[in-house]
Short mmCIF file of C-alpha atoms and ligand atoms in Angstrom, two decimals:
data_model
loop_
_atom_site.label_atom_id
_atom_site.label_comp_id
_atom_site.label_asym_id
_atom_site.label_seq_id
_atom_site.Cartn_x
_atom_site.Cartn_y
_atom_site.Cartn_z
CA MET A 1 64.21 -15.14 -11.30
CA LYS A 2 62.22 -18.14 -10.18
CA LYS A 3 60.41 -19.89 -12.99
CA THR A 4 57.65 -21.65 -11.13
CA ILE A 5 56.04 -24.74 -12.61
CA LYS A 6 52.29 -24.24 -12.83
CA SER A 7 51.10 -27.43 -14.49
CA ILE A 8 52.37 -30.72 -15.92
CA SER A 9 50.40 -33.16 -18.05
CA GLY A 10 50.96 -36.10 -20.35
CA LEU A 11 49.45 -37.53 -23.52
CA GLU A 12 49.79 -40.90 -25.25
CA ILE A 13 51.08 -40.33 -28.80
CA LEU A 14 52.67 -42.60 -31.44
CA ASP A 15 56.35 -43.02 -32.28
CA SER A 16 57.88 -43.59 -35.72
CA ARG A 17 57.07 -47.31 -35.55
CA GLY A 18 53.46 -46.65 -34.68
CA ASN A 19 53.91 -47.66 -31.05
CA PRO A 20 52.62 -45.53 -28.19
CA THR A 21 54.96 -43.17 -26.40
CA VAL A 22 54.65 -40.28 -23.94
CA ARG A 23 54.31 -36.59 -24.79
CA THR A 24 54.58 -34.18 -21.89
CA TYR A 25 53.35 -30.61 -21.46
CA VAL A 26 54.79 -28.20 -18.92
CA GLU A 27 53.44 -24.74 -18.18
CA LEU A 28 55.15 -22.12 -16.03
CA GLU A 29 53.53 -19.38 -13.94
CA ASP A 30 54.85 -16.81 -16.44
CA GLY A 31 52.76 -18.42 -19.19
CA THR A 32 55.62 -20.30 -20.94
CA ARG A 33 54.54 -23.64 -22.38
CA ALA A 34 56.82 -26.44 -23.57
CA THR A 35 56.44 -30.03 -24.71
CA SER A 36 58.64 -33.06 -25.23
CA SER A 37 58.22 -36.56 -26.63
CA VAL A 38 60.26 -39.57 -25.58
CA PRO A 39 61.88 -42.07 -27.97
CA SER A 40 61.97 -45.86 -27.66
CA GLY A 41 64.59 -48.49 -28.55
CA ALA A 42 64.30 -51.95 -30.13
CA SER A 43 67.71 -53.48 -29.53
CA THR A 44 67.87 -52.52 -25.90
CA GLY A 45 70.43 -53.28 -23.18
CA GLN A 46 69.29 -55.42 -20.23
CA ASN A 47 70.10 -52.66 -17.73
CA GLU A 48 68.30 -49.77 -19.39
CA ALA A 49 65.86 -47.72 -17.35
CA ASN A 50 62.39 -49.24 -17.50
CA GLU A 51 59.91 -48.11 -20.13
CA LEU A 52 56.54 -48.45 -18.42
CA ARG A 53 53.99 -50.12 -20.72
CA ASP A 54 50.42 -51.07 -19.87
CA GLY A 55 50.64 -54.75 -20.81
CA ASP A 56 46.91 -54.94 -21.54
CA LYS A 57 44.91 -55.46 -24.75
CA ARG A 58 45.48 -52.02 -26.25
CA TYR A 59 48.32 -51.72 -28.78
CA GLY A 60 49.43 -55.29 -28.10
CA GLY A 61 50.34 -54.38 -24.53
CA LYS A 62 52.44 -51.38 -25.57
CA GLY A 63 50.08 -48.64 -24.37
CA VAL A 64 51.57 -45.99 -22.07
CA LEU A 65 48.45 -44.82 -20.22
CA LYS A 66 49.96 -45.84 -16.86
CA ALA A 67 53.02 -43.68 -17.56
CA VAL A 68 50.77 -40.80 -18.64
CA ALA A 69 48.74 -41.21 -15.43
CA ASN A 70 51.98 -40.99 -13.43
CA VAL A 71 52.85 -37.72 -15.20
CA ASN A 72 49.39 -36.32 -14.52
CA GLY A 73 49.30 -37.61 -10.95
CA ALA A 74 52.30 -38.29 -8.72
CA ILE A 75 54.89 -36.40 -10.78
CA ALA A 76 52.77 -33.27 -11.31
CA LYS A 77 51.90 -33.22 -7.62
CA ALA A 78 55.56 -33.41 -6.60
CA LEU A 79 56.87 -30.80 -9.03
CA ILE A 80 54.21 -28.09 -9.26
CA GLY A 81 55.54 -25.00 -7.47
CA LYS A 82 59.19 -25.96 -8.04
CA ASN A 83 61.67 -23.82 -9.96
CA ALA A 84 62.10 -25.08 -13.55
CA ILE A 85 65.63 -23.64 -13.65
CA ASP A 86 66.73 -26.13 -11.02
CA GLN A 87 66.97 -29.15 -13.32
CA LYS A 88 68.90 -31.19 -10.80
CA ASP A 89 66.28 -30.71 -8.10
CA ILE A 90 63.51 -31.55 -10.57
CA ASP A 91 65.23 -34.75 -11.76
CA TYR A 92 66.35 -35.97 -8.36
CA SER A 93 62.88 -35.32 -6.92
CA MET A 94 61.47 -37.67 -9.56
CA ILE A 95 64.20 -40.25 -8.92
CA GLU A 96 63.37 -40.16 -5.21
CA LEU A 97 59.64 -40.33 -5.83
CA ASP A 98 60.15 -43.38 -8.03
CA GLY A 99 62.46 -45.05 -5.51
CA THR A 100 63.49 -47.97 -7.73
CA GLU A 101 66.88 -48.74 -9.28
CA ASN A 102 65.57 -48.63 -12.86
CA LYS A 103 62.64 -46.18 -12.66
CA SER A 104 60.13 -49.01 -13.00
CA LYS A 105 57.55 -47.54 -10.61
CA LEU A 106 56.80 -44.29 -12.44
CA GLY A 107 58.39 -45.33 -15.75
CA ALA A 108 61.51 -43.82 -17.31
CA ASN A 109 59.28 -42.72 -20.19
CA ALA A 110 57.17 -40.65 -17.78
CA ILE A 111 60.19 -39.24 -15.93
CA LEU A 112 62.28 -38.38 -19.00
CA GLY A 113 59.36 -36.66 -20.72
CA VAL A 114 58.94 -34.31 -17.75
CA SER A 115 62.69 -33.81 -17.41
CA MET A 116 63.06 -32.72 -21.05
CA ALA A 117 59.93 -30.56 -21.09
CA VAL A 118 61.04 -28.74 -17.92
CA ALA A 119 64.46 -28.00 -19.47
CA ARG A 120 62.78 -26.70 -22.60
CA ALA A 121 60.33 -24.53 -20.61
CA ALA A 122 63.16 -23.03 -18.56
CA ALA A 123 65.16 -22.24 -21.72
CA LYS A 124 62.15 -20.72 -23.44
CA SER A 125 61.24 -18.61 -20.44
CA SER A 126 64.87 -17.40 -20.21
CA ASN A 127 64.69 -16.49 -23.89
CA ILE A 128 67.72 -18.48 -24.90
CA PRO A 129 68.00 -21.44 -27.26
CA LEU A 130 67.92 -24.86 -25.59
CA TYR A 131 71.51 -25.71 -26.62
CA GLU A 132 72.78 -22.53 -24.98
CA TYR A 133 70.60 -22.98 -21.90
CA LEU A 134 72.04 -26.47 -21.34
CA GLY A 135 75.59 -25.87 -22.58
CA GLY A 136 76.37 -22.19 -21.98
CA THR A 137 77.71 -19.66 -24.47
CA GLY A 138 80.61 -22.00 -25.29
CA ALA A 139 78.22 -24.53 -26.83
CA VAL A 140 79.07 -23.82 -30.46
CA ARG A 141 80.38 -27.12 -31.76
CA ILE A 142 77.99 -28.76 -34.21
CA PRO A 143 78.31 -32.56 -34.18
CA VAL A 144 79.58 -34.57 -37.14
CA PRO A 145 76.48 -36.38 -38.45
CA CYS A 146 77.22 -40.13 -38.47
CA MET A 147 74.54 -41.03 -40.95
CA ASN A 148 73.07 -44.50 -40.87
CA ILE A 149 72.80 -45.64 -44.49
CA LEU A 150 72.67 -49.43 -44.38
CA ASN A 151 70.76 -51.45 -41.79
CA GLY A 152 70.79 -55.06 -40.68
CA GLY A 153 70.27 -57.05 -37.48
CA GLU A 154 67.20 -56.20 -35.42
CA HIS A 155 66.54 -53.07 -37.44
CA ALA A 156 65.86 -54.79 -40.77
CA ASP A 157 64.62 -58.04 -42.28
CA ASN A 158 67.61 -58.92 -44.43
CA SER A 159 70.82 -60.98 -44.56
CA VAL A 160 73.14 -58.52 -42.80
CA ASP A 161 74.14 -59.36 -39.20
CA PHE A 162 75.40 -55.95 -38.13
CA GLN A 163 72.78 -53.43 -37.20
CA GLU A 164 74.11 -50.13 -38.53
CA PHE A 165 76.62 -48.96 -41.09
CA MET A 166 77.15 -45.22 -40.86
CA LEU A 167 78.88 -42.60 -43.00
CA VAL A 168 81.09 -40.14 -41.13
CA PRO A 169 81.81 -36.88 -43.00
CA HIS A 170 84.87 -35.85 -40.96
CA GLY A 171 86.53 -34.25 -43.99
CA ALA A 172 83.85 -31.58 -44.39
CA GLN A 173 84.35 -28.00 -43.25
CA SER A 174 80.98 -27.52 -41.58
CA PHE A 175 77.92 -29.46 -40.46
CA THR A 176 75.98 -28.13 -43.44
CA GLU A 177 78.64 -29.46 -45.83
CA GLY A 178 79.01 -32.72 -43.91
CA LEU A 179 75.29 -33.35 -44.06
CA ARG A 180 75.41 -32.70 -47.81
CA TYR A 181 78.24 -35.25 -48.26
CA VAL A 182 76.29 -37.99 -46.51
CA ALA A 183 72.91 -37.18 -48.03
CA GLU A 184 74.42 -37.16 -51.54
CA THR A 185 76.08 -40.52 -50.90
CA PHE A 186 72.80 -41.90 -49.56
CA HIS A 187 71.10 -41.08 -52.87
CA VAL A 188 73.97 -42.53 -54.93
CA LEU A 189 73.81 -45.72 -52.86
CA LYS A 190 70.11 -45.96 -53.67
CA GLY A 191 70.94 -45.80 -57.39
CA ILE A 192 73.61 -48.50 -57.03
CA LEU A 193 71.22 -50.81 -55.16
CA LYS A 194 68.54 -50.30 -57.80
CA LYS A 195 70.95 -51.08 -60.61
CA LYS A 196 72.05 -54.28 -58.89
CA GLY A 197 68.44 -55.35 -58.41
CA LEU A 198 68.71 -55.00 -54.62
CA ALA A 199 65.91 -53.67 -52.44
CA THR A 200 65.81 -49.93 -51.71
CA SER A 201 63.31 -50.24 -48.89
CA VAL A 202 64.52 -48.85 -45.58
CA GLY A 203 64.93 -50.04 -41.98
CA ASP A 204 63.67 -48.38 -38.80
CA GLU A 205 66.27 -45.61 -38.85
CA GLY A 206 65.93 -45.00 -42.57
CA GLY A 207 69.04 -46.83 -43.81
CA PHE A 208 68.67 -49.20 -46.76
CA ALA A 209 68.18 -52.85 -45.92
CA PRO A 210 69.30 -54.86 -48.97
CA ASN A 211 69.90 -58.60 -48.95
CA CYS A 212 73.65 -58.46 -49.48
CA GLU A 213 75.66 -61.63 -50.17
CA SER A 214 77.65 -61.01 -47.02
CA ASN A 215 78.43 -58.39 -44.39
CA GLU A 216 81.56 -57.49 -46.36
CA ALA A 217 79.46 -56.94 -49.47
CA ALA A 218 77.45 -54.35 -47.51
CA ILE A 219 80.62 -52.39 -46.70
CA GLU A 220 81.84 -52.62 -50.27
CA LEU A 221 78.56 -51.19 -51.54
CA ILE A 222 79.04 -48.23 -49.21
CA ILE A 223 82.60 -47.65 -50.41
CA GLU A 224 81.43 -47.86 -54.01
CA ALA A 225 78.79 -45.22 -53.22
CA ILE A 226 81.34 -42.90 -51.55
CA GLU A 227 83.63 -43.05 -54.59
CA LYS A 228 80.84 -42.73 -57.11
CA THR A 229 79.59 -39.60 -55.34
CA GLY A 230 83.06 -38.10 -55.80
CA TYR A 231 84.43 -38.40 -52.27
CA LYS A 232 87.56 -40.12 -51.00
CA PRO A 233 87.00 -42.97 -48.52
CA GLY A 234 89.01 -42.35 -45.37
CA VAL A 235 89.65 -38.70 -46.29
CA ASP A 236 86.25 -37.10 -46.80
CA LEU A 237 84.08 -39.89 -45.46
CA SER A 238 84.80 -42.87 -43.25
CA ILE A 239 82.62 -45.69 -41.98
CA ALA A 240 81.24 -46.33 -38.49
CA ILE A 241 79.68 -49.65 -37.49
CA ASP A 242 77.26 -50.55 -34.74
CA SER A 243 77.33 -54.34 -34.50
CA ALA A 244 74.71 -54.21 -31.72
CA ALA A 245 76.35 -57.51 -30.80
CA ASN A 246 73.67 -58.37 -28.23
CA SER A 247 71.49 -59.34 -31.17
CA ILE A 248 74.08 -61.82 -32.49
CA SER A 249 74.79 -63.27 -29.05
CA PRO A 250 72.23 -65.84 -27.83
CA ASP A 251 73.68 -65.84 -24.28
CA LEU A 252 74.52 -62.10 -24.21
CA ASP A 253 78.04 -63.20 -23.32
CA ASN A 254 80.85 -64.69 -25.38
CA ASN A 255 78.90 -66.87 -27.79
CA TYR A 256 77.95 -65.42 -31.13
CA ASN A 257 75.83 -66.60 -34.03
CA LEU A 258 75.81 -64.68 -37.27
CA ALA A 259 72.47 -66.13 -38.26
CA TRP A 260 71.11 -63.47 -40.62
CA SER A 261 73.98 -63.93 -43.10
CA GLY A 262 74.22 -67.67 -42.46
CA ARG A 263 77.87 -67.35 -41.40
CA GLY A 264 77.04 -69.23 -38.21
CA LYS A 265 78.62 -69.54 -34.78
CA MET A 266 81.69 -67.54 -33.78
CA THR A 267 83.75 -67.09 -30.63
CA THR A 268 84.86 -63.73 -29.22
CA ASP A 269 88.36 -64.26 -30.67
CA GLU A 270 87.01 -65.10 -34.10
CA LEU A 271 84.82 -62.01 -34.07
CA ILE A 272 87.78 -59.82 -33.03
CA ASN A 273 89.91 -61.34 -35.81
CA LEU A 274 87.17 -60.61 -38.32
CA SER A 275 87.08 -57.02 -37.05
CA GLU A 276 90.84 -56.78 -37.53
CA ASP A 277 90.52 -57.82 -41.18
CA TRP A 278 87.89 -55.16 -41.71
CA ILE A 279 89.80 -52.43 -39.88
CA LYS A 280 92.84 -53.17 -42.07
CA LYS A 281 90.84 -53.29 -45.27
CA TYR A 282 88.17 -50.62 -44.85
CA PRO A 283 88.18 -46.98 -43.67
CA ILE A 284 86.51 -47.73 -40.31
CA ILE A 285 86.76 -44.89 -37.79
CA LEU A 286 84.34 -45.97 -35.05
CA TRP A 287 82.95 -49.29 -33.85
CA GLU A 288 80.03 -49.50 -31.45
CA ASP A 289 79.07 -52.62 -29.47
CA PRO A 290 81.49 -54.92 -31.31
CA LEU A 291 80.75 -57.47 -28.57
CA SER A 292 77.78 -58.24 -26.37
CA GLU A 293 76.95 -56.53 -23.09
CA GLY A 294 78.10 -59.53 -21.01
CA ASP A 295 81.42 -59.91 -22.81
CA TRP A 296 83.41 -57.38 -20.74
CA ASP A 297 86.68 -59.26 -21.32
CA GLY A 298 86.08 -59.43 -25.06
CA PHE A 299 85.33 -55.70 -25.11
CA ALA A 300 88.57 -54.93 -23.26
CA ALA A 301 90.55 -57.16 -25.65
CA PHE A 302 88.98 -55.39 -28.62
CA THR A 303 89.83 -51.97 -27.14
CA LYS A 304 93.39 -53.04 -26.37
CA ARG A 305 93.84 -54.13 -29.96
CA PHE A 306 92.15 -51.26 -31.82
CA GLY A 307 91.56 -48.48 -29.28
CA ASP A 308 94.50 -46.40 -30.46
CA LYS A 309 93.20 -46.44 -34.05
CA ILE A 310 89.45 -46.19 -33.75
CA GLU A 311 86.75 -45.05 -31.35
CA VAL A 312 85.35 -48.06 -29.48
CA VAL A 313 81.86 -47.24 -28.19
CA GLY A 314 79.89 -49.10 -25.55
CA ASP A 315 76.10 -48.87 -25.86
CA ASP A 316 74.21 -51.83 -24.38
CA ILE A 317 77.10 -52.56 -22.00
CA PHE A 318 77.01 -49.07 -20.39
CA VAL A 319 73.39 -47.95 -20.99
CA THR A 320 74.31 -44.29 -20.26
CA ASN A 321 74.67 -45.27 -16.62
CA THR A 322 77.62 -43.99 -14.56
CA LYS A 323 77.56 -47.25 -12.60
CA TYR A 324 78.62 -49.18 -15.72
CA ILE A 325 80.65 -46.42 -17.39
CA SER A 326 82.86 -46.14 -14.30
CA LYS A 327 83.43 -49.90 -14.38
CA GLY A 328 84.34 -49.57 -18.06
CA ILE A 329 86.81 -46.78 -17.35
CA GLU A 330 88.44 -48.87 -14.65
CA LYS A 331 88.70 -51.97 -16.83
CA GLY A 332 89.62 -50.29 -20.14
CA THR A 333 86.47 -51.74 -21.69
CA ALA A 334 86.11 -49.06 -24.37
CA ASN A 335 87.22 -45.50 -25.06
CA SER A 336 83.78 -43.99 -25.63
CA ALA A 337 80.18 -44.39 -24.47
CA LEU A 338 76.97 -44.07 -26.41
CA ILE A 339 74.68 -41.50 -24.80
CA LYS A 340 70.93 -41.99 -24.99
CA LEU A 341 68.67 -39.92 -22.74
CA ASN A 342 66.05 -42.63 -22.37
CA GLN A 343 68.53 -45.32 -21.34
CA ILE A 344 68.96 -43.57 -18.01
CA GLY A 345 65.80 -41.47 -17.87
CA THR A 346 66.66 -37.89 -16.82
CA VAL A 347 68.51 -34.96 -18.38
CA THR A 348 70.66 -34.54 -15.24
CA GLU A 349 71.86 -38.15 -15.12
CA THR A 350 72.64 -38.03 -18.84
CA ILE A 351 74.79 -34.95 -18.27
CA GLU A 352 76.51 -36.79 -15.41
CA ALA A 353 77.33 -39.70 -17.75
CA VAL A 354 78.80 -37.27 -20.30
CA ARG A 355 80.84 -35.57 -17.60
CA MET A 356 82.26 -38.90 -16.44
CA CYS A 357 83.39 -39.73 -19.99
CA ARG A 358 84.96 -36.32 -20.42
CA GLU A 359 86.88 -36.53 -17.15
CA ALA A 360 88.28 -39.94 -18.13
CA GLY A 361 89.46 -38.65 -21.50
CA TRP A 362 86.84 -40.78 -23.23
CA ARG A 363 84.73 -39.68 -26.14
CA TYR A 364 80.93 -39.87 -26.07
CA PHE A 365 78.59 -40.41 -28.95
CA LEU A 366 75.10 -38.84 -28.75
CA SER A 367 72.30 -40.96 -30.13
CA HIS A 368 68.64 -41.16 -31.11
CA ARG A 369 66.61 -44.40 -30.74
CA SER A 370 65.20 -46.59 -33.47
CA GLY A 371 61.70 -45.53 -32.37
CA GLU A 372 61.65 -41.73 -32.53
CA THR A 373 59.31 -38.76 -32.73
CA GLU A 374 59.51 -35.34 -34.34
CA ASP A 375 61.01 -33.97 -31.10
CA THR A 376 64.41 -32.35 -31.79
CA PHE A 377 65.64 -32.19 -28.19
CA LEU A 378 68.58 -34.44 -29.13
CA ALA A 379 69.96 -31.93 -31.65
CA ASP A 380 70.19 -29.14 -29.06
CA PHE A 381 71.42 -31.55 -26.43
CA ALA A 382 74.27 -32.77 -28.67
CA VAL A 383 75.46 -29.20 -29.25
CA ALA A 384 75.16 -28.44 -25.53
CA MET A 385 77.24 -31.50 -24.59
CA ASP A 386 80.05 -30.54 -27.01
CA GLY A 387 80.44 -34.19 -28.00
CA GLY A 388 81.47 -33.58 -31.57
CA HIS A 389 79.45 -36.35 -33.20
CA LEU A 390 75.97 -37.84 -33.11
CA LYS A 391 73.88 -40.48 -34.83
CA THR A 392 70.32 -39.71 -35.74
CA GLY A 393 69.46 -41.84 -38.74
CA SER A 394 69.56 -41.62 -42.51
CA ALA A 395 68.63 -39.02 -45.08
CA CYS A 396 65.00 -40.08 -45.04
CA ARG A 397 62.18 -40.44 -42.48
CA GLY A 398 60.86 -37.19 -41.06
CA GLU A 399 61.64 -37.99 -37.42
CA ARG A 400 65.36 -38.29 -38.32
CA ILE A 401 65.44 -35.31 -40.71
CA ALA A 402 63.84 -33.12 -38.03
CA LYS A 403 67.02 -33.44 -35.93
CA TYR A 404 69.32 -32.77 -38.90
CA ASN A 405 67.25 -29.73 -39.84
CA ARG A 406 67.45 -28.42 -36.29
CA LEU A 407 71.26 -28.75 -36.43
CA LEU A 408 71.32 -26.86 -39.76
CA GLU A 409 69.31 -24.17 -38.05
CA ILE A 410 71.68 -24.02 -35.04
CA GLU A 411 74.74 -23.76 -37.29
CA HIS A 412 73.03 -20.98 -39.21
CA GLU A 413 72.07 -19.19 -36.01
CA LEU A 414 75.65 -19.33 -34.71
CA LYS A 415 76.97 -17.86 -37.96
CA GLY A 416 80.72 -17.40 -37.77
CA ARG A 417 80.89 -18.74 -34.22
CA SER A 418 80.16 -22.41 -34.89
CA GLU A 419 82.82 -25.13 -34.92
CA TYR A 420 82.90 -28.45 -36.73
CA ARG A 421 85.60 -31.09 -36.39
CA TRP A 422 85.94 -34.80 -35.68
CA LYS A 423 88.50 -34.39 -32.89
P1 PGA B 501 67.76 -49.07 -30.54
O1 PGA B 501 69.12 -49.19 -31.37
O2 PGA B 501 67.37 -47.66 -30.49
O3 PGA B 501 66.83 -49.95 -31.31
O4 PGA B 501 68.06 -49.64 -29.18
C1 PGA B 501 70.07 -48.22 -31.42
C2 PGA B 501 71.43 -48.73 -31.09
O5 PGA B 501 71.62 -49.93 -30.82
O6 PGA B 501 72.36 -47.92 -31.07
ZN1 ZN B 502 73.97 -49.44 -30.45
#
């Protein structure tokens, strides 16, 4: 049955950092109403879809009233009367209407908001949960929660160069248990930091941001916390790292400067050798953006060296864009891509990026942004995409917990039918 779009409107709201972002409302002829809110990154790739911001006096230039006006105006006009079930038609109509390579005319924030709200309205009107609507009845695998527990780089004001250290509860039997493993360890880590006189304040994604003596000291604190909580490193819980190497690369190519820790300049080879030491010494299972987005050769060398042992994820280098992922597949740049809806700007194109990874035998890692809202679209989307793992922050900050709670709810709802495994 056709689910005709009756109205579309937008509203400027605030994200978890207090910066404006877009909320979208979609109403169907049958009376169904749905909303969505778009996230926003801080350590962004150069080739991400454009987030349209007003650039005037309001909110230090970060207002999104132009994007909201585009939702209310051009986008609404083009989509009213269309069938909400036809996600591809909806998304490609907006892409065409925008007409630019990076969605800079209408704004990826305007386009993605509508894309997500339409999907949600169609699911609601069909009376099926969003994960099932997007993934089918086979969408029963709940992702392993890669919980961010220690922050550095652009996401914190401390002496750690690498942006995210995550806990991966691959040894748990279910999502519910896995989430418990990582949340318990998060609290134990807090106690350890307190005892050592280190700060327990948190970064943008809710991980702790202590001034550690070195990057290695940060990892050792995490291992201490895993053991103290009663889990076995490498068996119950392993570690994932997002270097977000763009932020330690002044030229976004093969020059690096580990300035936060004071370790100083490094070449690609030196950084890869350092990674090798860590991979030998610590239970590291996944490494995201170990090199900068311009360092394609360094990335390929890293993958050649460690790709059979760990998951090597490209974030800023691929920006959820099939144009760059296909280049990566051809060159052996990585063996996995980070997937962020707002890097590309529509639900359909995000699904296309996932499909490309799957067909190449790559993994894909679903992700939130450092600026988030209480919207839980990502939780349903991760189950729908069958990716097996996601990152959506630490065991604090409501906008992160909202996604974890939604996943608890989905696992509960699927009682007996849900699956949970790392591979
Ligand atoms: P961002 O960081 O959301 O600030 O871009 C997340 C990441 O680098 O994975
Ligand atoms: Zn990243």
